[in-house]
Amino acid sequence: VTGDEIIRGLVRRAHDADPERVEVDFTAGLSDVRRRVRPRDTAGGQDLTLREREILDVIRDWVERFGYPPSLRALANAVGLTSTSSVTYRLRALERKGYLRRDPNRPRAIGTPRGDTDAVPDPQSQPGRPRHNN
Amino acid sequence: VLAGADRPMDAPTDFAEFYSATVTWVLGLARRTAAGDHDLAWDATQEAYARMLERWPDRRRRCLADNRRYTSAIAVNLVVDAYRRHGRSDELDDAHDRGLEDSGFAAVLDELALLGAVRDFLHRQPARRRAVGVLYLIEGLQTAEVAGALGMTESTVRTHVERLRVLLKPYVDRIMNDEQGGGRP
């Protein structure tokens, strides 16, 4: 028996002996899992990385909550990136894959051209941002 | 939950079957990584299964244990991400290197208390080291697999594992001593 096996044995016993283990309602839990899986548009033929998916989720949630897209800094903070250039890189990848549409001449002009994130409105007509309204 | 975990799952396999057979285990690992924060652990677990469900057509023929380990790694990584988002993973590791001194170890009277002390010790570790400990020591992943799951280099994982080995040694010595019939100091 190696040292690692002994340590693993001890830690697993400690984990298994936790009196605060939680019983799971499988049916309700499974329904929640299925709700979390949103329909995906894979017409671009390229899947998203976890980080890209996370950024897309943040944009969708932000728009649902505030009515306009998040700033690069807000996106960086939300997904745990320290640099806005990293976010820009991911946004370009999402744009290239067809999940985002951006207007380089306007701030926060991020939208989705296809059905993946129906909740993200066209940035040309953001209801929560009067100065962007036409 | 783990009984028969290494048996191949014959097709057709149902995601619901996989979920019900593994969610308690994965949630337990997420709770350990989240230092007992049930809400964070539950959210990470459910999100991990949602991501697994998206990949299910490609993974459904793999054995239960492989898919469970894959889901565990996603859940643990999501917990670490949550800590990172809230700036809670930047604390100095040295501040948590108190294995023995402040754990009430000397007052441990029986095995259950010792096991509780081990859990408390894990909960006091910084988030990323705790995640390494959960995946390496409890889930049984290899260092390369842990590195891939958590986005670390393998040498960083080895460093965390070595630190855990050193800090856990007094607990291991104590339980080995007890099991060999030795007395307490």
PDB file of N, CA and C in Angstrom, chain A residues 3-4 6-34 36-38 40 47-51 53-54 57 77-80, chain B residues 15-16 19-20 23-25 27-29 31-32 38 42-43 46-47 49-51 53-55 81 84-85 111-112 114-115 118-119 122 136-142 165 168 171-172 175-176 179:
ATOM      1  N   GLY A   3       1.882   5.382   0.038  1.00  0.00           N
ATOM      2  CA  GLY A   3       1.488   6.500   0.879  1.00  0.00           C
ATOM      3  C   GLY A   3       0.254   7.199   0.356  1.00  0.00           C
ATOM      4  N   ASP A   4       0.187   7.365  -0.980  1.00  0.00           N
ATOM      5  CA  ASP A   4      -0.976   8.036  -1.559  1.00  0.00           C
ATOM      6  C   ASP A   4      -2.251   7.243  -1.326  1.00  0.00           C
ATOM      7  N   ILE A   6      -2.923   5.354   1.185  1.00  0.00           N
ATOM      8  CA  ILE A   6      -3.313   5.527   2.589  1.00  0.00           C
ATOM      9  C   ILE A   6      -3.996   6.888   2.778  1.00  0.00           C
ATOM     10  N   ILE A   7      -3.391   7.923   2.181  1.00  0.00           N
ATOM     11  CA  ILE A   7      -3.993   9.264   2.309  1.00  0.00           C
ATOM     12  C   ILE A   7      -5.358   9.298   1.644  1.00  0.00           C
ATOM     13  N   ARG A   8      -5.433   8.694   0.445  1.00  0.00           N
ATOM     14  CA  ARG A   8      -6.736   8.657  -0.243  1.00  0.00           C
ATOM     15  C   ARG A   8      -7.766   7.926   0.605  1.00  0.00           C
ATOM     16  N   GLY A   9      -7.344   6.816   1.197  1.00  0.00           N
ATOM     17  CA  GLY A   9      -8.272   6.056   2.026  1.00  0.00           C
ATOM     18  C   GLY A   9      -8.806   6.888   3.180  1.00  0.00           C
ATOM     19  N   LEU A  10      -7.909   7.626   3.822  1.00  0.00           N
ATOM     20  CA  LEU A  10      -8.319   8.448   4.969  1.00  0.00           C
ATOM     21  C   LEU A  10      -9.274   9.554   4.532  1.00  0.00           C
ATOM     22  N   VAL A  11      -8.901  10.251   3.447  1.00  0.00           N
ATOM     23  CA  VAL A  11      -9.732  11.384   3.008  1.00  0.00           C
ATOM     24  C   VAL A  11     -11.089  10.889   2.512  1.00  0.00           C
ATOM     25  N   ARG A  12     -11.092   9.754   1.828  1.00  0.00           N
ATOM     26  CA  ARG A  12     -12.387   9.206   1.368  1.00  0.00           C
ATOM     27  C   ARG A  12     -13.258   8.790   2.547  1.00  0.00           C
ATOM     28  N   ARG A  13     -12.634   8.197   3.547  1.00  0.00           N
ATOM     29  CA  ARG A  13     -13.419   7.825   4.739  1.00  0.00           C
ATOM     30  C   ARG A  13     -14.003   9.067   5.392  1.00  0.00           C
ATOM     31  N   ALA A  14     -13.172  10.111   5.474  1.00  0.00           N
ATOM     32  CA  ALA A  14     -13.654  11.367   6.072  1.00  0.00           C
ATOM     33  C   ALA A  14     -14.810  11.934   5.252  1.00  0.00           C
ATOM     34  N   HIS A  15     -14.660  11.868   3.937  1.00  0.00           N
ATOM     35  CA  HIS A  15     -15.717  12.381   3.052  1.00  0.00           C
ATOM     36  C   HIS A  15     -16.998  11.558   3.210  1.00  0.00           C
ATOM     37  N   ASP A  16     -16.852  10.244   3.209  1.00  0.00           N
ATOM     38  CA  ASP A  16     -18.030   9.373   3.300  1.00  0.00           C
ATOM     39  C   ASP A  16     -18.735   9.488   4.656  1.00  0.00           C
ATOM     40  N   ALA A  17     -17.954   9.831   5.678  1.00  0.00           N
ATOM     41  CA  ALA A  17     -18.534   9.884   7.023  1.00  0.00           C
ATOM     42  C   ALA A  17     -19.205  11.214   7.329  1.00  0.00           C
ATOM     43  N   ASP A  18     -19.250  12.113   6.337  1.00  0.00           N
ATOM     44  CA  ASP A  18     -19.844  13.436   6.573  1.00  0.00           C
ATOM     45  C   ASP A  18     -21.317  13.278   6.955  1.00  0.00           C
ATOM     46  N   PRO A  19     -21.693  13.695   8.142  1.00  0.00           N
ATOM     47  CA  PRO A  19     -23.095  13.524   8.561  1.00  0.00           C
ATOM     48  C   PRO A  19     -24.046  14.478   7.839  1.00  0.00           C
ATOM     49  N   GLU A  20     -23.495  15.446   7.111  1.00  0.00           N
ATOM     50  CA  GLU A  20     -24.358  16.432   6.450  1.00  0.00           C
ATOM     51  C   GLU A  20     -24.605  16.104   4.988  1.00  0.00           C
ATOM     52  N   ARG A  21     -24.479  14.844   4.636  1.00  0.00           N
ATOM     53  CA  ARG A  21     -24.754  14.468   3.245  1.00  0.00           C
ATOM     54  C   ARG A  21     -26.215  14.747   2.917  1.00  0.00           C
ATOM     55  N   VAL A  22     -26.437  15.153   1.681  1.00  0.00           N
ATOM     56  CA  VAL A  22     -27.763  15.623   1.276  1.00  0.00           C
ATOM     57  C   VAL A  22     -28.446  14.592   0.387  1.00  0.00           C
ATOM     58  N   GLU A  23     -29.717  14.353   0.670  1.00  0.00           N
ATOM     59  CA  GLU A  23     -30.503  13.490  -0.201  1.00  0.00           C
ATOM     60  C   GLU A  23     -30.983  14.294  -1.406  1.00  0.00           C
ATOM     61  N   VAL A  24     -30.911  13.698  -2.560  1.00  0.00           N
ATOM     62  CA  VAL A  24     -31.279  14.408  -3.787  1.00  0.00           C
ATOM     63  C   VAL A  24     -32.637  13.928  -4.279  1.00  0.00           C
ATOM     64  N   ASP A  25     -33.486  14.877  -4.619  1.00  0.00           N
ATOM     65  CA  ASP A  25     -34.746  14.549  -5.293  1.00  0.00           C
ATOM     66  C   ASP A  25     -34.421  14.392  -6.774  1.00  0.00           C
ATOM     67  N   PHE A  26     -34.276  13.138  -7.213  1.00  0.00           N
ATOM     68  CA  PHE A  26     -33.783  12.891  -8.565  1.00  0.00           C
ATOM     69  C   PHE A  26     -34.687  13.506  -9.637  1.00  0.00           C
ATOM     70  N   THR A  27     -35.994  13.368  -9.451  1.00  0.00           N
ATOM     71  CA  THR A  27     -36.922  13.841 -10.485  1.00  0.00           C
ATOM     72  C   THR A  27     -36.830  15.356 -10.646  1.00  0.00           C
ATOM     73  N   ALA A  28     -36.889  16.058  -9.512  1.00  0.00           N
ATOM     74  CA  ALA A  28     -36.808  17.526  -9.587  1.00  0.00           C
ATOM     75  C   ALA A  28     -35.431  17.958 -10.097  1.00  0.00           C
ATOM     76  N   GLY A  29     -34.401  17.263  -9.644  1.00  0.00           N
ATOM     77  CA  GLY A  29     -33.050  17.612 -10.085  1.00  0.00           C
ATOM     78  C   GLY A  29     -32.865  17.430 -11.571  1.00  0.00           C
ATOM     79  N   LEU A  30     -33.392  16.332 -12.075  1.00  0.00           N
ATOM     80  CA  LEU A  30     -33.255  16.063 -13.507  1.00  0.00           C
ATOM     81  C   LEU A  30     -34.019  17.103 -14.331  1.00  0.00           C
ATOM     82  N   SER A  31     -35.185  17.493 -13.852  1.00  0.00           N
ATOM     83  CA  SER A  31     -35.951  18.530 -14.562  1.00  0.00           C
ATOM     84  C   SER A  31     -35.160  19.829 -14.606  1.00  0.00           C
ATOM     85  N   ASP A  32     -34.507  20.151 -13.504  1.00  0.00           N
ATOM     86  CA  ASP A  32     -33.697  21.372 -13.454  1.00  0.00           C
ATOM     87  C   ASP A  32     -32.555  21.291 -14.458  1.00  0.00           C
ATOM     88  N   VAL A  33     -31.916  20.111 -14.535  1.00  0.00           N
ATOM     89  CA  VAL A  33     -30.811  19.939 -15.490  1.00  0.00           C
ATOM     90  C   VAL A  33     -31.320  20.170 -16.909  1.00  0.00           C
ATOM     91  N   ARG A  34     -32.456  19.583 -17.229  1.00  0.00           N
ATOM     92  CA  ARG A  34     -32.982  19.719 -18.604  1.00  0.00           C
ATOM     93  C   ARG A  34     -33.339  21.168 -18.908  1.00  0.00           C
ATOM     94  N   ARG A  36     -31.823  23.706 -17.812  1.00  0.00           N
ATOM     95  CA  ARG A  36     -30.589  24.476 -17.988  1.00  0.00           C
ATOM     96  C   ARG A  36     -29.986  24.305 -19.372  1.00  0.00           C
ATOM     97  N   VAL A  37     -30.348  23.231 -20.035  1.00  0.00           N
ATOM     98  CA  VAL A  37     -29.815  23.008 -21.376  1.00  0.00           C
ATOM     99  C   VAL A  37     -30.669  23.782 -22.351  1.00  0.00           C
ATOM    100  N   ARG A  38     -30.104  24.808 -22.911  1.00  0.00           N
ATOM    101  CA  ARG A  38     -30.853  25.645 -23.841  1.00  0.00           C
ATOM    102  C   ARG A  38     -30.644  25.130 -25.262  1.00  0.00           C
ATOM    103  N   ARG A  40     -29.472  24.916 -28.864  1.00  0.00           N
ATOM    104  CA  ARG A  40     -28.267  25.481 -29.451  1.00  0.00           C
ATOM    105  C   ARG A  40     -28.395  25.524 -30.963  1.00  0.00           C
ATOM    106  N   ASP A  47     -18.587  23.951 -32.333  1.00  0.00           N
ATOM    107  CA  ASP A  47     -19.127  24.032 -30.975  1.00  0.00           C
ATOM    108  C   ASP A  47     -18.376  25.111 -30.200  1.00  0.00           C
ATOM    109  N   LEU A  48     -18.945  25.474 -29.070  1.00  0.00           N
ATOM    110  CA  LEU A  48     -18.335  26.502 -28.244  1.00  0.00           C
ATOM    111  C   LEU A  48     -17.470  25.874 -27.165  1.00  0.00           C
ATOM    112  N   THR A  49     -16.430  26.593 -26.780  1.00  0.00           N
ATOM    113  CA  THR A  49     -15.676  26.169 -25.616  1.00  0.00           C
ATOM    114  C   THR A  49     -16.504  26.536 -24.387  1.00  0.00           C
ATOM    115  N   LEU A  50     -16.119  25.969 -23.235  1.00  0.00           N
ATOM    116  CA  LEU A  50     -16.864  26.266 -22.012  1.00  0.00           C
ATOM    117  C   LEU A  50     -16.828  27.762 -21.711  1.00  0.00           C
ATOM    118  N   ARG A  51     -15.670  28.391 -21.923  1.00  0.00           N
ATOM    119  CA  ARG A  51     -15.537  29.816 -21.628  1.00  0.00           C
ATOM    120  C   ARG A  51     -16.407  30.655 -22.572  1.00  0.00           C
ATOM    121  N   ARG A  53     -19.126  29.646 -24.021  1.00  0.00           N
ATOM    122  CA  ARG A  53     -20.511  29.409 -23.597  1.00  0.00           C
ATOM    123  C   ARG A  53     -20.844  30.267 -22.371  1.00  0.00           C
ATOM    124  N   GLU A  54     -19.868  30.353 -21.497  1.00  0.00           N
ATOM    125  CA  GLU A  54     -20.061  31.127 -20.275  1.00  0.00           C
ATOM    126  C   GLU A  54     -20.275  32.607 -20.618  1.00  0.00           C
ATOM    127  N   ASP A  57     -23.661  33.086 -22.036  1.00  0.00           N
ATOM    128  CA  ASP A  57     -24.667  33.033 -20.967  1.00  0.00           C
ATOM    129  C   ASP A  57     -24.716  34.341 -20.195  1.00  0.00           C
ATOM    130  N   ASN A  77     -15.148  40.505 -15.466  1.00  0.00           N
ATOM    131  CA  ASN A  77     -15.391  40.217 -14.050  1.00  0.00           C
ATOM    132  C   ASN A  77     -16.328  39.027 -13.882  1.00  0.00           C
ATOM    133  N   ALA A  78     -17.331  38.958 -14.751  1.00  0.00           N
ATOM    134  CA  ALA A  78     -18.348  37.920 -14.594  1.00  0.00           C
ATOM    135  C   ALA A  78     -17.816  36.522 -14.856  1.00  0.00           C
ATOM    136  N   VAL A  79     -16.862  36.402 -15.771  1.00  0.00           N
ATOM    137  CA  VAL A  79     -16.385  35.058 -16.115  1.00  0.00           C
ATOM    138  C   VAL A  79     -15.017  34.762 -15.537  1.00  0.00           C
ATOM    139  N   GLY A  80     -14.476  35.704 -14.734  1.00  0.00           N
ATOM    140  CA  GLY A  80     -13.219  35.426 -14.056  1.00  0.00           C
ATOM    141  C   GLY A  80     -11.984  35.662 -14.900  1.00  0.00           C
TER     142      GLY A  80
ATOM    143  N   PHE B  15     -29.848   9.011 -19.925  1.00  0.00           N
ATOM    144  CA  PHE B  15     -29.201  10.032 -19.111  1.00  0.00           C
ATOM    145  C   PHE B  15     -29.786  10.048 -17.700  1.00  0.00           C
ATOM    146  N   ALA B  16     -31.086   9.816 -17.598  1.00  0.00           N
ATOM    147  CA  ALA B  16     -31.729   9.825 -16.284  1.00  0.00           C
ATOM    148  C   ALA B  16     -31.124   8.748 -15.375  1.00  0.00           C
ATOM    149  N   TYR B  19     -27.819  10.020 -14.250  1.00  0.00           N
ATOM    150  CA  TYR B  19     -27.998  11.096 -13.266  1.00  0.00           C
ATOM    151  C   TYR B  19     -28.324  10.519 -11.889  1.00  0.00           C
ATOM    152  N   SER B  20     -29.293   9.637 -11.849  1.00  0.00           N
ATOM    153  CA  SER B  20     -29.723   9.133 -10.539  1.00  0.00           C
ATOM    154  C   SER B  20     -28.639   8.278  -9.887  1.00  0.00           C
ATOM    155  N   VAL B  23     -25.497  11.393  -9.101  1.00  0.00           N
ATOM    156  CA  VAL B  23     -25.614  12.789  -8.653  1.00  0.00           C
ATOM    157  C   VAL B  23     -25.273  12.972  -7.176  1.00  0.00           C
ATOM    158  N   THR B  24     -25.595  11.986  -6.357  1.00  0.00           N
ATOM    159  CA  THR B  24     -25.284  12.123  -4.932  1.00  0.00           C
ATOM    160  C   THR B  24     -23.766  12.216  -4.721  1.00  0.00           C
ATOM    161  N   TRP B  25     -23.052  11.380  -5.462  1.00  0.00           N
ATOM    162  CA  TRP B  25     -21.593  11.383  -5.353  1.00  0.00           C
ATOM    163  C   TRP B  25     -21.013  12.717  -5.853  1.00  0.00           C
ATOM    164  N   LEU B  27     -22.491  15.608  -6.214  1.00  0.00           N
ATOM    165  CA  LEU B  27     -22.883  16.700  -5.313  1.00  0.00           C
ATOM    166  C   LEU B  27     -22.004  16.702  -4.061  1.00  0.00           C
ATOM    167  N   GLY B  28     -21.684  15.521  -3.571  1.00  0.00           N
ATOM    168  CA  GLY B  28     -20.814  15.425  -2.397  1.00  0.00           C
ATOM    169  C   GLY B  28     -19.443  16.024  -2.666  1.00  0.00           C
ATOM    170  N   LEU B  29     -18.891  15.730  -3.847  1.00  0.00           N
ATOM    171  CA  LEU B  29     -17.577  16.301  -4.186  1.00  0.00           C
ATOM    172  C   LEU B  29     -17.677  17.818  -4.338  1.00  0.00           C
ATOM    173  N   ARG B  31     -19.796  19.766  -2.828  1.00  0.00           N
ATOM    174  CA  ARG B  31     -19.941  20.345  -1.481  1.00  0.00           C
ATOM    175  C   ARG B  31     -18.600  20.385  -0.762  1.00  0.00           C
ATOM    176  N   ARG B  32     -17.804  19.346  -0.946  1.00  0.00           N
ATOM    177  CA  ARG B  32     -16.488  19.342  -0.310  1.00  0.00           C
ATOM    178  C   ARG B  32     -15.640  20.478  -0.898  1.00  0.00           C
ATOM    179  N   HIS B  38     -23.823  24.523   0.401  1.00  0.00           N
ATOM    180  CA  HIS B  38     -24.705  23.641  -0.350  1.00  0.00           C
ATOM    181  C   HIS B  38     -25.261  24.315  -1.606  1.00  0.00           C
ATOM    182  N   TRP B  42     -24.789  22.780  -5.203  1.00  0.00           N
ATOM    183  CA  TRP B  42     -25.943  22.292  -5.968  1.00  0.00           C
ATOM    184  C   TRP B  42     -25.981  22.955  -7.345  1.00  0.00           C
ATOM    185  N   ASP B  43     -25.748  24.269  -7.394  1.00  0.00           N
ATOM    186  CA  ASP B  43     -25.774  24.976  -8.672  1.00  0.00           C
ATOM    187  C   ASP B  43     -24.675  24.433  -9.603  1.00  0.00           C
ATOM    188  N   GLN B  46     -25.659  20.855 -10.816  1.00  0.00           N
ATOM    189  CA  GLN B  46     -26.711  20.850 -11.836  1.00  0.00           C
ATOM    190  C   GLN B  46     -26.182  21.374 -13.175  1.00  0.00           C
ATOM    191  N   GLU B  47     -25.356  22.417 -13.104  1.00  0.00           N
ATOM    192  CA  GLU B  47     -24.784  22.959 -14.333  1.00  0.00           C
ATOM    193  C   GLU B  47     -23.851  21.938 -14.986  1.00  0.00           C
ATOM    194  N   TYR B  49     -24.141  18.702 -14.859  1.00  0.00           N
ATOM    195  CA  TYR B  49     -24.969  17.689 -15.527  1.00  0.00           C
ATOM    196  C   TYR B  49     -25.613  18.263 -16.794  1.00  0.00           C
ATOM    197  N   ALA B  50     -25.941  19.564 -16.773  1.00  0.00           N
ATOM    198  CA  ALA B  50     -26.503  20.174 -17.984  1.00  0.00           C
ATOM    199  C   ALA B  50     -25.472  20.122 -19.114  1.00  0.00           C
ATOM    200  N   ARG B  51     -24.218  20.395 -18.765  1.00  0.00           N
ATOM    201  CA  ARG B  51     -23.169  20.340 -19.791  1.00  0.00           C
ATOM    202  C   ARG B  51     -22.922  18.911 -20.233  1.00  0.00           C
ATOM    203  N   LEU B  53     -25.223  16.623 -20.272  1.00  0.00           N
ATOM    204  CA  LEU B  53     -26.370  16.248 -21.111  1.00  0.00           C
ATOM    205  C   LEU B  53     -26.158  16.703 -22.555  1.00  0.00           C
ATOM    206  N   GLU B  54     -25.541  17.870 -22.704  1.00  0.00           N
ATOM    207  CA  GLU B  54     -25.260  18.348 -24.058  1.00  0.00           C
ATOM    208  C   GLU B  54     -24.285  17.428 -24.785  1.00  0.00           C
ATOM    209  N   ARG B  55     -23.383  16.818 -24.022  1.00  0.00           N
ATOM    210  CA  ARG B  55     -22.383  15.937 -24.638  1.00  0.00           C
ATOM    211  C   ARG B  55     -22.813  14.470 -24.611  1.00  0.00           C
ATOM    212  N   ASP B  81     -14.417  28.226 -10.246  1.00  0.00           N
ATOM    213  CA  ASP B  81     -14.730  29.434 -11.032  1.00  0.00           C
ATOM    214  C   ASP B  81     -15.552  30.422 -10.213  1.00  0.00           C
ATOM    215  N   ARG B  84     -13.326  32.175  -7.954  1.00  0.00           N
ATOM    216  CA  ARG B  84     -12.485  33.118  -8.686  1.00  0.00           C
ATOM    217  C   ARG B  84     -13.277  34.380  -9.013  1.00  0.00           C
ATOM    218  N   ARG B  85     -14.536  34.195  -9.412  1.00  0.00           N
ATOM    219  CA  ARG B  85     -15.363  35.358  -9.760  1.00  0.00           C
ATOM    220  C   ARG B  85     -15.543  36.275  -8.566  1.00  0.00           C
ATOM    221  N   GLU B 111     -12.415   8.080  16.213  1.00  0.00           N
ATOM    222  CA  GLU B 111     -12.190   8.112  14.776  1.00  0.00           C
ATOM    223  C   GLU B 111     -13.112   9.094  14.074  1.00  0.00           C
ATOM    224  N   LEU B 112     -14.374   9.146  14.495  1.00  0.00           N
ATOM    225  CA  LEU B 112     -15.302  10.062  13.841  1.00  0.00           C
ATOM    226  C   LEU B 112     -14.847  11.509  13.980  1.00  0.00           C
ATOM    227  N   LEU B 114     -11.770  12.413  14.347  1.00  0.00           N
ATOM    228  CA  LEU B 114     -10.592  12.555  13.491  1.00  0.00           C
ATOM    229  C   LEU B 114     -11.029  12.788  12.044  1.00  0.00           C
ATOM    230  N   LEU B 115     -12.019  12.006  11.597  1.00  0.00           N
ATOM    231  CA  LEU B 115     -12.492  12.174  10.222  1.00  0.00           C
ATOM    232  C   LEU B 115     -13.105  13.564  10.042  1.00  0.00           C
ATOM    233  N   VAL B 118     -10.357  15.944   9.526  1.00  0.00           N
ATOM    234  CA  VAL B 118      -9.835  15.892   8.155  1.00  0.00           C
ATOM    235  C   VAL B 118     -10.731  16.723   7.226  1.00  0.00           C
ATOM    236  N   ARG B 119     -12.047  16.597   7.409  1.00  0.00           N
ATOM    237  CA  ARG B 119     -12.956  17.409   6.577  1.00  0.00           C
ATOM    238  C   ARG B 119     -12.742  18.893   6.843  1.00  0.00           C
ATOM    239  N   LEU B 122      -9.666  20.067   5.094  1.00  0.00           N
ATOM    240  CA  LEU B 122      -9.878  20.299   3.653  1.00  0.00           C
ATOM    241  C   LEU B 122     -10.621  21.610   3.422  1.00  0.00           C
ATOM    242  N   TYR B 136      -8.136  14.567  -6.802  1.00  0.00           N
ATOM    243  CA  TYR B 136      -7.020  13.613  -6.739  1.00  0.00           C
ATOM    244  C   TYR B 136      -7.234  12.589  -5.621  1.00  0.00           C
ATOM    245  N   LEU B 137      -7.631  13.062  -4.464  1.00  0.00           N
ATOM    246  CA  LEU B 137      -7.698  12.158  -3.305  1.00  0.00           C
ATOM    247  C   LEU B 137      -9.035  11.440  -3.197  1.00  0.00           C
ATOM    248  N   ILE B 138     -10.129  12.109  -3.536  1.00  0.00           N
ATOM    249  CA  ILE B 138     -11.442  11.468  -3.363  1.00  0.00           C
ATOM    250  C   ILE B 138     -11.927  10.846  -4.667  1.00  0.00           C
ATOM    251  N   GLU B 139     -11.891  11.608  -5.755  1.00  0.00           N
ATOM    252  CA  GLU B 139     -12.382  11.061  -7.027  1.00  0.00           C
ATOM    253  C   GLU B 139     -11.371  10.125  -7.661  1.00  0.00           C
ATOM    254  N   GLY B 140     -10.097  10.276  -7.306  1.00  0.00           N
ATOM    255  CA  GLY B 140      -9.086   9.335  -7.783  1.00  0.00           C
ATOM    256  C   GLY B 140      -8.530   9.639  -9.155  1.00  0.00           C
ATOM    257  N   LEU B 141      -8.654  10.890  -9.611  1.00  0.00           N
ATOM    258  CA  LEU B 141      -8.067  11.260 -10.892  1.00  0.00           C
ATOM    259  C   LEU B 141      -6.540  11.305 -10.774  1.00  0.00           C
ATOM    260  N   GLN B 142      -5.870  11.109 -11.911  1.00  0.00           N
ATOM    261  CA  GLN B 142      -4.417  11.257 -11.945  1.00  0.00           C
ATOM    262  C   GLN B 142      -4.063  12.734 -12.088  1.00  0.00           C
ATOM    263  N   ARG B 165      -0.076  16.205   1.001  1.00  0.00           N
ATOM    264  CA  ARG B 165       0.549  15.026   1.626  1.00  0.00           C
ATOM    265  C   ARG B 165       1.207  15.412   2.945  1.00  0.00           C
ATOM    266  N   LEU B 168      -1.396  16.495   5.600  1.00  0.00           N
ATOM    267  CA  LEU B 168      -2.265  15.405   6.066  1.00  0.00           C
ATOM    268  C   LEU B 168      -1.498  14.331   6.832  1.00  0.00           C
ATOM    269  N   TYR B 171      -2.466  13.470  10.423  1.00  0.00           N
ATOM    270  CA  TYR B 171      -3.746  12.761  10.529  1.00  0.00           C
ATOM    271  C   TYR B 171      -3.557  11.290  10.165  1.00  0.00           C
ATOM    272  N   VAL B 172      -2.786  11.048   9.094  1.00  0.00           N
ATOM    273  CA  VAL B 172      -2.524   9.672   8.674  1.00  0.00           C
ATOM    274  C   VAL B 172      -1.784   8.929   9.775  1.00  0.00           C
ATOM    275  N   ILE B 175      -4.195   8.013  12.647  1.00  0.00           N
ATOM    276  CA  ILE B 175      -5.148   6.920  12.427  1.00  0.00           C
ATOM    277  C   ILE B 175      -4.405   5.598  12.260  1.00  0.00           C
ATOM    278  N   MET B 176      -3.208   5.626  11.665  1.00  0.00           N
ATOM    279  CA  MET B 176      -2.424   4.394  11.541  1.00  0.00           C
ATOM    280  C   MET B 176      -2.031   3.894  12.935  1.00  0.00           C
ATOM    281  N   GLU B 179      -5.045   2.350  14.551  1.00  0.00           N
ATOM    282  CA  GLU B 179      -5.427   1.052  13.990  1.00  0.00           C
ATOM    283  C   GLU B 179      -4.434  -0.040  14.351  1.00  0.00           C
TER     284      GLU B 179
END
